Amino acid sequence: MPSITEAVPLPWVLTLAGALFCVGLFGALSRRNTVGILLGIELMLNAVNINLVAFWRYLEPNVVAGQTFALFVITVAAAEAAVGLAMIIAIYRARQTVNADEVDSLRG
Amino acid sequence: MTDILRSWIGGALPDWLIVLIAYLLVTLIVLFYAVGNFIMMVWAERRVIARMQDRLGPNRVGPAGLLQPIADAVKMFTKEDIVPRNADRWVHLLAPIVALAPVAMMLAVVPWGRGWEPIDLNVALLYIVAVSAVSGVGLMMAGWGSNNKFALLGAMRAVAQLVSYEIPAVTALLTVVVLAGGMSLLDLPYMQAGVPIMGATILCGDPAGCSPLLYSTVTSFPGSPNEPVQALDLGLGWWVFTPVGFLGFLVFFIAALAEGERTPFDIPEADSEIVAGYMTEYSGMKFATFYIAQYILNFALSALAATAFLGGWQGPGVAALANMGGPWVHVAAALSAFYLLAKIWILFFVMIWLRGAFPRLRVDQLMDFAWKLLLPLALVNIVSASLMVGLTQWTSAQWGGLVNLDGFAPWQRQLIAVLVTAIINIAAAYWILAINQRPREAEWDEEELVIAP
Amino acid sequence: MNTLITVLFLIFAAIILASAIMTVTVKNIVHAALWLISSFFGVGALYLLMEAEFLGVAQVLIYVGAVSILILFAIMLTRDLEGSQNRQLTPRWWIALIVPAALFSLLIVPTVMTHAWQLPPPPPAGQPPAISGAQQIGAAFMREYLLPFEVAAILLTVAMIGAIVVAFEERERRRRVLTLAEQVRLRQRQQQRQQPAPRPEPAATAVQPSEATGSET
């Protein structure tokens, strides 16, 4: 029975997840557009999920904890995207901009 | 398929290459099957709708206009491919592909006949839902990439409709998941063996005296402690004959009409309002790709509705032929494939019929219909489905079941479950319809009313 | 077969990383969202390769089917036509480049590569490994993870309500377009009311249907 555990060593998968996380971090830090920041955050969450699934598959394939946790992360990411985008739309209505550096006062 | 190829050319090629070739062959067969059906569907739709509108329809190319789709295809191929100057070239190019690819992927998990299943995925129902959601991205790309306001409006409408109607569709499919105890599509036809309403609950009393032409071994519910039983099997125990399955089928089929943008719900491409919606700026092969995607989506959704509620390939005679063994198994497979195809085409005919019968909905009516009528019905249906399973499968005190029905025969339990769920479903349907039809004049503030001239 | 899996892994990794890099670097924000979708697809395929079928399909359903469509909608609702092309990155974006690069090369790679992973022994030949699938996840959600499951449900409900409240646009006048049957009933009612004491002006104001539908959608 061929499986990924024999074909690909675990550090490769973890390196991939780390690289994805860092790319997402760069996106979240460097974009001016708030939607762009949100895209970076989504990438980081995905990287975390890859890590969780990889640990589940390589270390404890008969325990569901890894997959369950990844599902919760997906849930939270969906909720975060919904609220974040709603806030971006509200900010756009008030300020006619979506650039993070132009939205710098607390008053709405 | 893999095994056949192995026996033919085993040893000559490495094993992984054989597996790859087998998968490619199966993919090709399924795609050709779908495209052949697409061609016939286009012809049938034009002829049938013409007949309903007292016209003739295409009747010049070939006998009864049968070759008209081929003439259309030649025209599509030779048409000029136009890209608007301010369009986003790559997005405009990729959009039809992104719209078609997921629809084609849906075909991979449907069991097309007894033993004719491309792949066995144990999350097949979820897979179909997930993949059909992806085509929304293609529509969005088409609307945005065309740089045309009608295209963008059409894409927004299409995606809003797709997302709204996905929820009743998924909720209706959840009833099937509850009834089947799993998400695999392959088990569904096997579980819909038996006789109408009663399913596979009329058991064989004496194992020696039951003819294999009438009785067959049925595994009723994979998760439950029930053993496989010898039951009367006419291949008609379709779930649509039970109250739960009927309501589920109704909700799913209506939602499928909306997802496939069939006529009462063809708001995204309402030609009297927004030209052709997201397809406005497309011509030639790219337009044809959208067209194919739409028809294959209808085909796949019909196949899914047939498999989930109408017994799939199940029908009279399939089990009897399969029980005779030997070469008859292949006859049974062919017969079962024919049954599925017939069901798909009947559903498609109903779609054409609805197109001939109903005008287009308004956007607010569309949303009200999904959220205020279909979704509550589907939610009630899930409760009914769990009661159904609870009353027919988990009925013994020793398994910690819902109620203790230990002394009852399977057909008695089934009858009780059918009656209970029928009462619940009819009452809920009556109540929800009454709520939706209640005149809202009391709330009218007459200053705010708008009377269309 | 193992070679095939290795090659597939490398292809998926390339898709994920390339699309992610395009996501954070392209100028056009719509293109960035589309590249993000491609990256999500790669991650989903990687899950399938790791035999997490349920998670792979859920990834496609939630990220590609829901989150990215939400993002595309949000982009189209907030598009500012003139200001979108001039400057996409913050003024000191190179700091934002140094931090993740240092994190990756100095922390993640050395740790991951040098740590001695305690992998479980491979299952005996001919016997499929015990992998928890969709059924085990479902059972776990109903048993040991019941409370987190309920909390997640509440979180989603709260997020949905919150998103609607935050993004809701208060309209000055909420109008309704009547159906034909309702119009007939309204006219009848008005006539009935007018019969005993006829009034000079009708109560309902007629507005053009085009603007009415515009405010309604």
mmCIF file of C-alpha atoms in Angstrom, chain B residues 25-43 69 100-110 112 116 118 288-289 291-304 337 340-341 344-345 348:
data_model
loop_
_atom_site.group_PDB
_atom_site.id
_atom_site.type_symbol
_atom_site.label_atom_id
_atom_site.label_comp_id
_atom_site.label_asym_id
_atom_site.label_seq_id
_atom_site.Cartn_x
_atom_site.Cartn_y
_atom_site.Cartn_z
ATOM 1 C CA LEU B 25 -9.541 5.633 -20.010
ATOM 2 C CA VAL B 26 -12.338 5.730 -17.426
ATOM 3 C CA THR B 27 -12.255 9.531 -17.475
ATOM 4 C CA LEU B 28 -12.528 9.558 -21.258
ATOM 5 C CA ILE B 29 -15.463 7.129 -21.244
ATOM 6 C CA VAL B 30 -17.383 9.172 -18.661
ATOM 7 C CA LEU B 31 -16.682 12.438 -20.478
ATOM 8 C CA PHE B 32 -17.794 11.051 -23.829
ATOM 9 C CA TYR B 33 -20.927 9.669 -22.208
ATOM 10 C CA ALA B 34 -21.729 13.097 -20.773
ATOM 11 C CA VAL B 35 -20.959 14.964 -23.990
ATOM 12 C CA GLY B 36 -23.076 12.538 -26.024
ATOM 13 C CA ASN B 37 -25.924 13.164 -23.645
ATOM 14 C CA PHE B 38 -25.301 16.907 -23.892
ATOM 15 C CA ILE B 39 -25.715 16.791 -27.671
ATOM 16 C CA MET B 40 -28.944 14.843 -27.398
ATOM 17 C CA MET B 41 -30.195 17.157 -24.644
ATOM 18 C CA VAL B 42 -29.714 20.267 -26.759
ATOM 19 C CA TRP B 43 -31.649 18.666 -29.595
ATOM 20 C CA PRO B 69 -26.301 19.986 -32.764
ATOM 21 C CA LEU B 100 -16.666 23.670 -16.970
ATOM 22 C CA ALA B 101 -13.960 21.739 -15.105
ATOM 23 C CA PRO B 102 -15.773 21.338 -11.742
ATOM 24 C CA VAL B 103 -18.962 20.303 -13.512
ATOM 25 C CA ALA B 104 -17.057 17.580 -15.343
ATOM 26 C CA MET B 105 -15.473 16.539 -12.041
ATOM 27 C CA MET B 106 -18.923 15.921 -10.577
ATOM 28 C CA LEU B 107 -19.422 13.019 -12.985
ATOM 29 C CA ALA B 108 -16.572 11.039 -11.451
ATOM 30 C CA VAL B 109 -18.406 9.722 -8.382
ATOM 31 C CA VAL B 110 -21.813 8.839 -9.836
ATOM 32 C CA TRP B 112 -23.630 4.850 -13.759
ATOM 33 C CA TRP B 116 -20.057 0.683 -13.215
ATOM 34 C CA PRO B 118 -15.686 5.394 -11.845
ATOM 35 C CA ALA B 288 -19.855 26.950 -26.302
ATOM 36 C CA THR B 289 -17.850 25.968 -23.231
ATOM 37 C CA TYR B 291 -23.154 26.207 -22.815
ATOM 38 C CA ILE B 292 -21.689 22.728 -22.374
ATOM 39 C CA ALA B 293 -20.998 23.461 -18.713
ATOM 40 C CA GLN B 294 -24.616 24.389 -18.152
ATOM 41 C CA TYR B 295 -26.078 21.313 -19.812
ATOM 42 C CA ILE B 296 -23.610 18.925 -18.222
ATOM 43 C CA LEU B 297 -24.411 20.525 -14.871
ATOM 44 C CA ASN B 298 -28.098 19.806 -15.490
ATOM 45 C CA PHE B 299 -27.186 16.278 -16.520
ATOM 46 C CA ALA B 300 -25.053 15.725 -13.427
ATOM 47 C CA LEU B 301 -27.649 17.207 -11.079
ATOM 48 C CA SER B 302 -30.339 14.999 -12.640
ATOM 49 C CA ALA B 303 -28.051 12.001 -12.194
ATOM 50 C CA LEU B 304 -27.463 12.994 -8.576
ATOM 51 C CA ALA B 337 -27.349 1.716 -16.731
ATOM 52 C CA LEU B 340 -30.392 5.432 -14.633
ATOM 53 C CA LEU B 341 -30.287 7.031 -18.073
ATOM 54 C CA ILE B 344 -32.068 11.257 -15.920
ATOM 55 C CA TRP B 345 -33.969 11.903 -19.119
ATOM 56 C CA PHE B 348 -34.556 16.523 -17.832
#
